[in-house]
Short mmCIF file of C-alpha atoms and ligand atoms in Angstrom, two decimals:
data_model
loop_
_atom_site.label_atom_id
_atom_site.label_comp_id
_atom_site.label_asym_id
_atom_site.label_seq_id
_atom_site.Cartn_x
_atom_site.Cartn_y
_atom_site.Cartn_z
CA MET A 1 109.96 96.02 87.80
CA GLN A 2 114.09 98.16 88.13
CA GLU A 3 114.81 97.49 91.81
CA ILE A 4 115.15 100.89 93.78
CA GLU A 5 118.52 102.31 94.41
CA ILE A 6 119.64 103.63 97.60
CA THR A 7 120.98 106.68 95.80
CA GLN A 8 116.95 107.08 94.41
CA LEU A 9 115.64 106.71 97.98
CA ARG A 10 118.81 109.73 99.30
CA THR A 11 117.50 111.66 96.50
CA LEU A 12 113.66 111.42 97.68
CA VAL A 13 114.06 112.02 101.31
CA ASP A 14 115.50 115.26 100.44
CA ILE A 15 112.97 116.42 98.32
CA VAL A 16 110.66 115.19 100.74
CA LYS A 17 112.52 117.15 103.44
CA LYS A 18 112.89 120.34 101.27
CA ASN A 19 108.96 120.79 100.24
CA TYR A 20 107.48 119.25 102.95
CA ASP A 21 109.96 119.17 106.17
CA TYR A 22 109.44 115.42 107.46
CA ASP A 23 112.82 114.02 107.30
CA PHE A 24 112.83 110.02 106.23
CA SER A 25 116.83 110.12 106.22
CA ASN A 26 116.86 107.48 109.09
CA TYR A 27 113.80 105.64 108.46
CA ALA A 28 115.23 101.85 107.93
CA MET A 29 116.21 101.32 104.12
CA SER A 30 114.67 97.67 103.67
CA SER A 31 111.42 98.46 104.65
CA PHE A 32 111.70 101.86 103.47
CA ARG A 33 112.22 100.93 99.67
CA ARG A 34 109.52 98.54 99.75
CA ARG A 35 106.61 101.47 100.86
CA ILE A 36 108.32 103.29 98.19
CA GLN A 37 108.24 100.85 95.89
CA ARG A 38 104.37 100.45 96.92
CA ILE A 39 103.33 103.64 96.21
CA ILE A 40 105.06 103.72 92.68
CA GLU A 41 102.85 100.70 92.33
CA LEU A 42 99.61 101.93 93.81
CA TYR A 43 99.77 104.90 91.89
CA LYS A 44 101.15 103.79 88.71
CA PHE A 45 104.18 105.79 88.49
CA SER A 46 107.00 105.05 85.62
CA SER A 47 109.89 105.05 87.46
CA ILE A 48 111.02 106.73 91.38
CA GLU A 49 111.71 109.61 89.42
CA ALA A 50 108.06 110.21 87.98
CA LEU A 51 107.12 109.87 92.12
CA CYS A 52 110.61 112.46 92.74
CA GLU A 53 108.86 114.81 90.13
CA ARG A 54 105.37 114.32 91.61
CA LEU A 55 106.51 115.44 94.83
CA SER A 56 108.74 118.21 94.51
CA THR A 57 105.24 119.88 93.23
CA GLY A 58 104.56 120.74 96.39
CA ASP A 59 101.40 119.36 96.77
CA GLU A 60 100.37 118.86 99.79
CA LYS A 61 97.01 116.57 99.67
CA PHE A 62 99.53 114.14 96.93
CA PHE A 63 102.15 114.07 100.37
CA HIS A 64 98.65 113.76 102.67
CA ASP A 65 98.39 110.11 100.91
CA PHE A 66 102.21 109.70 100.22
CA LEU A 67 102.32 109.75 104.30
CA SER A 68 99.91 107.43 104.71
CA GLU A 69 101.00 104.88 102.35
CA ILE A 70 104.55 105.08 103.76
CA THR A 71 103.49 104.18 106.92
CA VAL A 72 103.00 100.84 107.69
CA ASN A 73 99.58 100.59 110.09
CA VAL A 74 99.33 97.27 110.59
CA THR A 75 97.55 96.57 114.27
CA GLU A 76 95.41 94.38 116.28
CA MET A 77 93.88 95.21 119.64
CA PHE A 78 95.12 93.67 122.80
CA ARG A 79 97.98 92.60 120.23
CA ASP A 80 100.55 90.01 122.91
CA PRO A 81 97.82 88.98 124.97
CA SER A 82 100.60 88.16 127.69
CA PHE A 83 101.29 91.51 127.65
CA TRP A 84 98.09 93.16 128.49
CA ARG A 85 97.47 90.82 131.16
CA GLU A 86 100.96 92.03 132.60
CA LEU A 87 100.07 95.35 132.64
CA ARG A 88 96.76 94.92 134.12
CA ASP A 89 98.46 92.56 136.99
CA ASN A 90 101.66 94.33 137.90
CA VAL A 91 102.53 96.99 135.64
CA ILE A 92 99.56 99.50 136.54
CA PRO A 93 98.71 98.33 140.10
CA ASN A 94 102.31 99.15 140.95
CA ILE A 95 101.75 102.73 139.15
CA LEU A 96 99.17 103.10 141.36
CA LEU A 97 101.02 102.69 144.76
CA ASN A 98 102.32 105.98 144.46
CA ASN A 99 100.31 107.95 142.01
CA LYS A 100 96.03 108.47 142.62
CA ASN A 101 95.83 109.36 138.75
CA ILE A 102 97.14 107.46 135.57
CA SER A 103 99.03 109.19 132.87
CA ILE A 104 99.62 107.16 129.27
CA TRP A 105 101.02 108.23 125.75
CA HIS A 106 100.56 105.73 123.14
CA ALA A 107 103.58 106.93 120.43
CA GLY A 108 102.56 105.55 117.15
CA CYS A 109 98.94 104.51 117.69
CA SER A 110 98.20 103.89 113.82
CA SER A 111 93.96 103.18 113.92
CA GLY A 112 94.05 103.03 117.47
CA GLU A 113 93.53 99.58 118.37
CA GLU A 114 96.08 99.62 121.02
CA VAL A 115 94.01 103.02 122.46
CA PHE A 116 90.40 100.80 123.26
CA SER A 117 92.60 98.12 124.16
CA MET A 118 94.13 100.50 126.97
CA ALA A 119 90.56 102.01 127.25
CA ILE A 120 88.72 98.86 128.16
CA LEU A 121 91.75 97.07 130.31
CA LEU A 122 90.89 100.31 132.64
CA LYS A 123 87.32 100.60 132.83
CA GLU A 124 87.59 96.68 133.56
CA MET A 125 89.24 98.19 136.49
CA ASP A 126 87.44 100.75 136.91
CA LEU A 127 90.11 103.29 136.47
CA LEU A 128 89.36 105.10 133.23
CA ASP A 129 88.25 108.25 135.09
CA ARG A 130 91.69 108.69 136.54
CA ALA A 131 93.44 108.09 133.63
CA ARG A 132 95.16 110.64 130.79
CA ILE A 133 95.83 109.34 127.62
CA VAL A 134 97.57 110.79 124.60
CA ALA A 135 97.51 109.15 121.62
CA THR A 136 100.02 110.07 118.88
CA ASP A 137 101.10 109.00 115.29
CA ILE A 138 102.47 111.34 112.09
CA ASP A 139 99.27 109.69 109.96
CA THR A 140 97.15 112.09 110.60
CA ALA A 141 94.71 109.60 107.90
CA ILE A 142 95.00 106.78 110.61
CA LEU A 143 94.33 109.32 113.23
CA GLU A 144 91.36 110.20 112.17
CA LYS A 145 90.80 106.41 111.68
CA ALA A 146 91.51 105.98 115.00
CA GLY A 147 89.00 108.77 116.32
CA GLN A 148 86.28 107.22 114.72
CA GLY A 149 87.11 103.60 115.98
CA ALA A 150 85.27 101.15 113.01
CA TYR A 151 86.72 98.30 112.59
CA SER A 152 85.72 95.25 109.32
CA LEU A 153 84.29 92.98 111.40
CA LYS A 154 87.09 90.63 109.90
CA ASN A 155 90.07 92.56 111.94
CA MET A 156 87.23 91.83 114.96
CA GLU A 157 87.65 88.21 115.39
CA LEU A 158 91.24 88.55 115.91
CA ASN A 159 90.31 90.87 118.22
CA GLN A 160 88.00 89.39 119.59
CA LYS A 161 90.47 86.25 120.27
CA ASN A 162 92.76 88.44 121.68
CA TYR A 163 90.39 89.70 124.44
CA ILE A 164 89.89 86.32 125.16
CA ARG A 165 93.59 84.96 125.46
CA PHE A 166 94.05 88.48 127.80
CA GLN A 167 91.09 86.66 129.83
CA GLY A 168 89.08 89.93 129.84
CA ASN A 169 85.68 90.71 132.45
CA PHE A 170 83.62 90.17 129.47
CA SER A 171 83.30 89.32 126.30
CA LEU A 172 84.09 91.92 123.08
CA ASP A 173 80.89 92.46 121.76
CA LYS A 174 80.16 94.50 124.87
CA TYR A 175 82.11 97.28 123.90
CA TYR A 176 81.13 97.60 120.21
CA LYS A 177 78.19 98.06 118.00
CA GLU A 178 77.37 96.23 114.44
CA GLU A 179 76.54 99.07 111.77
CA ASN A 180 76.70 98.70 107.82
CA ASN A 181 79.40 95.94 108.61
CA LYS A 182 81.53 98.27 110.84
CA ALA A 183 82.11 97.27 114.61
CA VAL A 184 81.82 100.47 115.87
CA MET A 185 83.39 100.79 119.43
CA ASP A 186 81.76 102.53 122.13
CA LYS A 187 83.16 106.20 122.12
CA SER A 188 82.67 106.83 125.47
CA LEU A 189 85.61 104.72 126.16
CA VAL A 190 87.70 107.18 124.45
CA GLU A 191 85.96 110.51 124.93
CA GLY A 192 88.93 111.62 127.44
CA VAL A 193 91.44 110.29 124.91
CA GLN A 194 93.61 113.24 123.33
CA PHE A 195 94.12 112.14 119.49
CA LYS A 196 97.44 114.31 118.00
CA ALA A 197 99.54 114.84 115.46
CA HIS A 198 102.95 114.18 116.97
CA ASN A 199 106.48 113.21 114.43
CA LEU A 200 108.41 111.11 116.75
CA VAL A 201 111.67 112.07 114.16
CA GLU A 202 111.85 116.26 115.13
CA GLY A 203 108.91 115.85 118.01
CA ALA A 204 110.07 116.89 121.13
CA SER A 205 109.22 115.94 124.48
CA PHE A 206 105.55 117.33 125.14
CA SER A 207 104.67 116.29 128.90
CA LYS A 208 105.42 113.87 131.32
CA PHE A 209 104.29 110.05 131.84
CA ASP A 210 103.53 107.40 133.59
CA LEU A 211 103.53 104.51 130.76
CA ILE A 212 104.56 105.09 127.43
CA LEU A 213 103.44 102.60 124.59
CA CYS A 214 105.46 102.73 121.83
CA ARG A 215 105.31 99.47 119.93
CA ASN A 216 106.24 98.28 116.31
CA VAL A 217 107.09 101.92 115.53
CA MET A 218 110.65 101.99 116.08
CA ILE A 219 111.40 98.86 113.77
CA TYR A 220 111.18 101.15 111.12
CA PHE A 221 114.13 103.12 112.10
CA ASN A 222 117.54 103.03 111.85
CA GLN A 223 119.62 103.07 115.04
CA THR A 224 119.95 106.57 114.97
CA LEU A 225 116.78 107.09 115.01
CA GLN A 226 116.08 104.95 117.55
CA ASN A 227 118.57 106.12 120.18
CA GLN A 228 117.50 109.59 119.54
CA VAL A 229 113.39 108.25 119.72
CA LEU A 230 114.18 106.45 123.47
CA LYS A 231 116.18 109.69 124.69
CA MET A 232 113.10 111.88 123.94
CA PHE A 233 111.15 109.12 125.72
CA HIS A 234 113.70 109.22 128.65
CA GLU A 235 113.14 112.86 128.86
CA SER A 236 109.07 112.48 128.76
CA LEU A 237 109.03 109.97 131.73
CA TYR A 238 108.85 110.67 135.47
CA LYS A 239 111.63 108.86 137.32
CA TYR A 240 110.78 104.92 137.62
CA SER A 241 107.77 104.88 135.39
CA TYR A 242 107.66 102.80 132.59
CA LEU A 243 108.55 101.77 128.51
CA VAL A 244 107.44 99.54 126.77
CA VAL A 245 108.98 98.71 123.23
CA GLY A 246 107.09 95.79 120.80
CA SER A 247 107.72 92.06 121.53
CA LYS A 248 110.71 91.37 119.50
CA GLU A 249 112.43 94.91 120.07
CA SER A 250 115.33 95.54 122.90
CA LEU A 251 116.71 98.71 124.47
CA ILE A 252 119.57 96.22 125.16
CA TRP A 253 121.56 97.87 122.55
CA CYS A 254 120.29 101.45 123.15
CA GLU A 255 122.79 104.48 124.64
CA ILE A 256 120.79 104.92 127.29
CA ALA A 257 120.33 101.17 128.52
CA ASN A 258 121.45 102.15 131.67
CA LYS A 259 118.84 104.28 132.64
CA PHE A 260 116.19 101.67 132.37
CA ILE A 261 115.83 98.02 134.10
CA VAL A 262 114.23 95.32 132.71
CA VAL A 263 111.02 95.08 134.42
CA SER A 264 109.65 91.98 132.02
CA ASN A 265 111.93 91.00 129.44
CA GLU A 266 109.27 88.24 128.14
CA GLU A 267 106.95 91.51 127.71
CA LYS A 268 109.73 94.25 126.86
CA ILE A 269 108.42 96.66 129.74
CA TYR A 270 111.41 98.84 131.05
CA LYS A 271 111.27 100.81 134.16
CA LYS A 272 113.14 104.33 134.00
CA VAL A 273 115.55 104.66 137.19
CA LYS A 274 117.77 107.27 136.60
CA ASP A 275 117.13 111.05 135.52
CA MET B 1 128.76 59.83 96.52
CA THR B 2 128.87 62.73 94.14
CA HIS B 3 130.19 66.06 95.10
CA PHE B 4 128.33 69.54 94.18
CA ASN B 5 131.96 71.13 93.42
CA ILE B 6 131.10 74.13 95.53
CA THR B 7 133.73 76.53 93.85
CA LYS B 8 132.82 79.69 96.14
CA THR B 9 132.33 81.11 99.61
CA TYR B 10 128.68 82.10 100.89
CA LYS B 11 127.93 84.73 103.64
CA ALA B 12 124.36 83.26 104.49
CA ILE B 13 122.18 80.75 103.45
CA VAL B 14 118.21 81.00 103.87
CA ILE B 15 115.79 78.20 104.32
CA GLY B 16 112.01 78.64 103.68
CA GLY B 17 108.90 75.77 104.46
CA SER B 18 105.99 74.86 105.26
CA ALA B 19 103.44 72.49 105.53
CA GLY B 20 105.59 69.02 105.57
CA SER B 21 108.80 70.98 106.62
CA PHE B 22 109.58 70.99 109.72
CA GLN B 23 110.67 66.75 110.32
CA VAL B 24 112.71 67.57 107.45
CA ILE B 25 114.13 70.95 108.96
CA SER B 26 114.51 69.00 112.06
CA LYS B 27 116.34 66.01 110.59
CA ILE B 28 118.75 68.15 108.60
CA LEU B 29 119.79 70.82 112.12
CA SER B 30 120.51 67.66 113.64
CA SER B 31 122.75 66.87 111.04
CA LEU B 32 124.68 69.81 111.26
CA PRO B 33 127.95 69.65 112.95
CA LYS B 34 128.69 72.52 116.08
CA ASP B 35 130.93 74.21 114.43
CA PHE B 36 128.61 75.04 111.15
CA ASP B 37 130.01 78.79 110.39
CA ILE B 38 127.66 80.14 107.93
CA PRO B 39 124.70 81.97 109.08
CA ILE B 40 121.31 80.21 108.40
CA MET B 41 118.15 82.20 108.32
CA MET B 42 114.79 80.07 108.25
CA CYS B 43 111.56 81.27 108.00
CA LEU B 44 108.96 78.69 108.23
CA HIS B 45 105.35 79.08 108.38
CA ARG B 46 103.77 78.92 111.38
CA LEU B 47 100.83 79.65 113.93
CA ARG B 48 100.86 83.95 113.85
CA HIS B 49 99.90 84.00 117.33
CA VAL B 50 101.52 81.90 119.10
CA ARG B 51 104.54 83.67 120.34
CA ASN B 52 106.30 80.29 122.18
CA GLY B 53 107.20 76.94 122.25
CA PHE B 54 108.19 76.72 118.42
CA VAL B 55 112.06 77.50 118.35
CA GLU B 56 112.04 75.50 121.65
CA ALA B 57 110.88 72.56 119.75
CA LEU B 58 113.23 72.93 116.64
CA ASN B 59 116.24 73.67 119.32
CA ILE B 60 115.27 69.73 120.93
CA LYS B 61 116.81 68.63 117.90
CA SER B 62 118.98 71.16 117.01
CA ASN B 63 123.33 70.98 117.12
CA ILE B 64 123.48 74.85 117.29
CA LYS B 65 121.45 77.03 119.09
CA ILE B 66 118.57 78.66 117.70
CA GLU B 67 117.45 82.29 117.98
CA GLU B 68 114.25 84.90 117.08
CA PRO B 69 115.95 87.62 116.51
CA TYR B 70 115.55 90.84 117.59
CA ASP B 71 115.40 94.16 115.34
CA LYS B 72 118.27 95.48 114.44
CA GLU B 73 120.00 92.45 115.76
CA THR B 74 123.87 91.75 114.41
CA ILE B 75 123.60 88.78 111.74
CA LYS B 76 126.71 86.46 113.43
CA ARG B 77 128.80 83.73 111.91
CA GLY B 78 127.76 80.57 113.72
CA LYS B 79 124.65 81.12 114.18
CA ILE B 80 120.79 80.02 113.00
CA TYR B 81 117.93 82.78 113.75
CA LEU B 82 114.33 81.79 112.92
CA ALA B 83 111.65 84.30 112.04
CA PRO B 84 109.38 84.88 114.58
CA ALA B 85 105.73 84.24 114.90
CA ASN B 86 103.50 87.37 113.51
CA TYR B 87 106.61 89.43 111.66
CA HIS B 88 108.49 89.63 108.61
CA LEU B 89 112.52 88.92 108.98
CA CYS B 90 113.82 91.59 106.60
CA VAL B 91 118.11 91.31 106.08
CA GLU B 92 119.22 95.17 106.38
CA LEU B 93 122.24 96.40 103.98
CA GLY B 94 124.97 96.38 107.11
CA ASN B 95 124.49 92.57 107.97
CA THR B 96 121.81 92.86 110.78
CA PHE B 97 118.18 92.06 110.44
CA ALA B 98 115.00 94.38 110.31
CA LEU B 99 111.19 93.39 111.86
CA SER B 100 108.52 94.28 110.15
CA THR B 101 104.81 93.94 110.53
CA GLU B 102 104.14 94.83 107.30
CA GLU B 103 100.50 93.47 105.29
CA LEU B 104 100.66 89.73 104.77
CA ILE B 105 101.96 88.06 101.75
CA ASN B 106 101.01 85.21 100.11
CA ASN B 107 98.75 85.01 103.27
CA SER B 108 101.94 84.72 105.13
CA ARG B 109 103.74 86.24 108.15
CA PRO B 110 106.47 85.73 108.64
CA SER B 111 106.80 85.44 104.47
CA ILE B 112 109.41 83.27 103.04
CA ASP B 113 109.55 85.58 99.85
CA MET B 114 110.16 88.65 101.84
CA MET B 115 113.02 86.73 103.43
CA LEU B 116 114.61 85.62 100.73
CA GLN B 117 114.02 88.73 98.49
CA THR B 118 115.74 90.97 101.48
CA ALA B 119 118.62 88.33 101.95
CA ALA B 120 118.87 88.52 98.03
CA TYR B 121 119.54 91.80 97.79
CA ALA B 122 122.14 91.56 100.99
CA TYR B 123 124.26 89.21 99.81
CA ARG B 124 124.00 89.00 95.83
CA ASP B 125 125.70 86.44 94.71
CA LYS B 126 127.12 84.52 98.47
CA LEU B 127 123.82 83.28 99.11
CA VAL B 128 122.06 80.04 99.13
CA GLY B 129 118.55 79.43 99.03
CA ILE B 130 117.03 76.41 100.02
CA LEU B 131 113.17 75.95 100.06
CA LEU B 132 111.07 72.70 101.67
CA SER B 133 107.88 70.70 101.47
CA GLY B 134 105.21 73.22 101.90
CA ALA B 135 101.24 73.92 100.56
CA ASN B 136 101.50 77.78 99.06
CA LYS B 137 103.67 78.85 96.40
CA ASP B 138 105.41 81.51 98.77
CA GLY B 139 109.59 81.65 98.50
CA ALA B 140 109.19 81.31 94.73
CA LEU B 141 109.69 84.81 93.99
CA GLY B 142 112.51 85.28 96.37
CA MET B 143 114.34 81.56 94.81
CA LYS B 144 114.02 84.18 91.64
CA LYS B 145 115.11 86.94 93.20
CA ILE B 146 118.46 84.98 94.41
CA HIS B 147 119.01 83.22 91.15
CA ASP B 148 119.10 86.69 89.34
CA ARG B 149 121.25 87.81 92.29
CA GLY B 150 123.56 85.23 90.70
CA GLY B 151 123.20 82.88 94.52
CA LEU B 152 122.72 79.72 94.31
CA THR B 153 119.15 77.74 94.34
CA LEU B 154 118.38 74.14 96.21
CA VAL B 155 114.95 72.96 96.41
CA GLN B 156 113.94 70.05 97.96
CA ASP B 157 113.11 67.18 95.68
CA PRO B 158 109.18 67.33 95.20
CA LYS B 159 108.67 64.17 94.76
CA GLU B 160 109.70 63.48 98.15
CA CYS B 161 107.86 66.18 99.61
CA LEU B 162 104.55 65.83 101.87
CA ILE B 163 103.63 68.89 100.18
CA ASP B 164 105.18 69.28 96.48
CA THR B 165 103.39 73.13 95.51
CA MET B 166 106.05 74.74 97.52
CA PRO B 167 109.38 73.52 95.78
CA SER B 168 107.10 73.21 92.22
CA SER B 169 106.50 76.84 92.09
CA ALA B 170 110.11 77.60 91.99
CA ILE B 171 110.88 75.04 89.97
CA LYS B 172 108.10 76.59 87.46
CA ILE B 173 109.61 80.20 87.59
CA THR B 174 113.17 80.07 87.91
CA GLU B 175 115.91 77.95 87.45
CA ILE B 176 116.80 75.92 90.41
CA ASP B 177 120.80 74.58 90.80
CA HIS B 178 119.49 71.78 92.85
CA VAL B 179 117.08 69.53 93.39
CA LEU B 180 117.74 67.34 95.93
CA SER B 181 116.71 64.81 98.34
CA VAL B 182 116.51 65.50 101.97
CA ASN B 183 119.64 63.62 102.39
CA ARG B 184 121.67 65.45 99.66
CA ILE B 185 120.59 68.71 100.68
CA ILE B 186 122.56 67.69 103.92
CA ASP B 187 125.63 66.11 102.16
CA PHE B 188 125.47 69.73 100.26
CA LEU B 189 125.15 71.64 103.91
CA LEU B 190 128.23 68.99 104.97
CA GLU B 191 130.37 70.12 101.85
CA LEU B 192 129.17 73.68 101.75
CA HIS B 193 130.53 73.42 105.29
CA LYS B 194 134.08 71.85 104.66
CA THR B 195 134.48 74.63 101.47
CA CYS B 196 134.30 77.20 103.47
CA LYS B 197 136.52 76.57 106.07
CA ILE B 198 139.59 75.49 103.62
CA ALA B 199 138.69 78.88 102.21
C1 LIG C 1 102.73 99.18 113.20
S1 LIG C 1 102.05 100.79 113.74
C2 LIG C 1 101.91 100.25 115.29
C3 LIG C 1 100.39 99.97 115.96
C4 LIG C 1 100.51 99.43 117.29
N1 LIG C 1 101.59 100.44 117.78
C5 LIG C 1 100.68 98.42 117.57
O1 LIG C 1 101.81 97.72 117.85
O2 LIG C 1 99.88 97.24 117.35
C6 LIG C 1 102.96 101.79 113.54
C7 LIG C 1 102.88 103.39 113.23
O3 LIG C 1 104.21 104.15 113.95
C8 LIG C 1 103.92 104.98 112.90
N2 LIG C 1 104.82 106.23 112.61
C9 LIG C 1 106.05 106.20 111.98
N3 LIG C 1 106.97 107.02 111.87
C10 LIG C 1 106.49 107.71 112.89
C11 LIG C 1 106.68 108.76 113.75
N4 LIG C 1 108.35 109.27 113.06
N5 LIG C 1 106.50 109.51 114.17
C12 LIG C 1 105.29 109.34 114.97
N6 LIG C 1 104.46 107.66 114.83
C13 LIG C 1 105.38 107.47 113.73
C14 LIG C 1 103.00 104.47 111.72
O4 LIG C 1 102.02 106.06 111.26
C15 LIG C 1 101.66 103.78 112.07
O5 LIG C 1 100.57 104.03 112.32
#
């Protein structure tokens, strides 16, 4: 297949912007190109032009599917177990030194594994009913999945391994039941969680939090967009509260780096120290 | 010793390896001079959920410090990079890396095909691809891409490989410029080093 050219991608981005008001112009090029390539193959379009034509029709239903394919939703429970240990043993106790309650934002929560991990962690610390959790994603289809909390048994093997390395109090199967070949999570864990659609690209700050997790989301953005989103996170954090990014992301180069200090370089935990 | 008659300069070297490649890569790394200047990017199959230990083990033997790059880190001369566990390592236009958690490719993340293909896209004919011992076909398509974009392709001699599936798969689907023993791969890199220094 012909390699997709940057100019063709730009045309597509313009069409999407014009018809659906989503702006992908600052997504990282290499992964964005692969996602477009993937959609072309999946839907058997003859070329990127054919895909552009389809997008030009303003077909909202097709765009909905397009949006779920363009985003990378791969996730795990307790991904990077050492991070979750750090959260349990240091970060959360620290937040509770000064607060009775704790507010958490999962930005780019995908199918919800990260949210369930958090809920389990809090439950095991007996803090779940003192937490206000908001989980957002651009992809409404994946948010629906997150709300259902039904995962493939194959993925559960990995989740279970991560939970063991996290050194949770029990066994992960305490928190789900097997139904129709799926692991169905205990819904009471996320009863209080607000799942909602939110686009980090234009979405403004909507509340303030003690802890924001945005892991493996900004790797799909270019540096311009990363800086913009980090500013919005800065606005959405109370002073002396925490921001966490993925294990291979770094705030070092970002414009607002001087408003944060590094709490754990290994686990990419940062603390806002300046307004 | 016969020479390779390298006539071009290259901007980067990508190396892929899997089962049976650890000793080989260690030997190569220990043979490079400290001032080896062309950036090297390595994608070696590794345990998905073990973040630490691998780069440290490689560093023991290497004269040049190897690092696992961060997302959007600038690719610099004189550096050696290793794809981190559980991420694909991609080259972006503009001489930076991009990391990705996209689906497994050839059952692997990091995938060699992914690194080679994105590097070939960014560096065109200014890229050298080297594929070592391994038990699956990851890297073959990447080598094809490097060749198609005019880059130079090298594989470890299948006869010498602990497991030869990887280089053999590449040989099957694309033109390989040199099939070499480890020692000759080292000779090649040293000659490349000299050529690029003069240029
Ligand atoms: C790889 S997942 C990360 C999931 C989880 N945080 C983790 O680390 O395992 C990336 C998520 O970011 C979401 N995403 C991508 N672009 C976004 C945007 N502009 N606004 C909000 N979410 C976005 C995707 O839909 C996807 O679910």
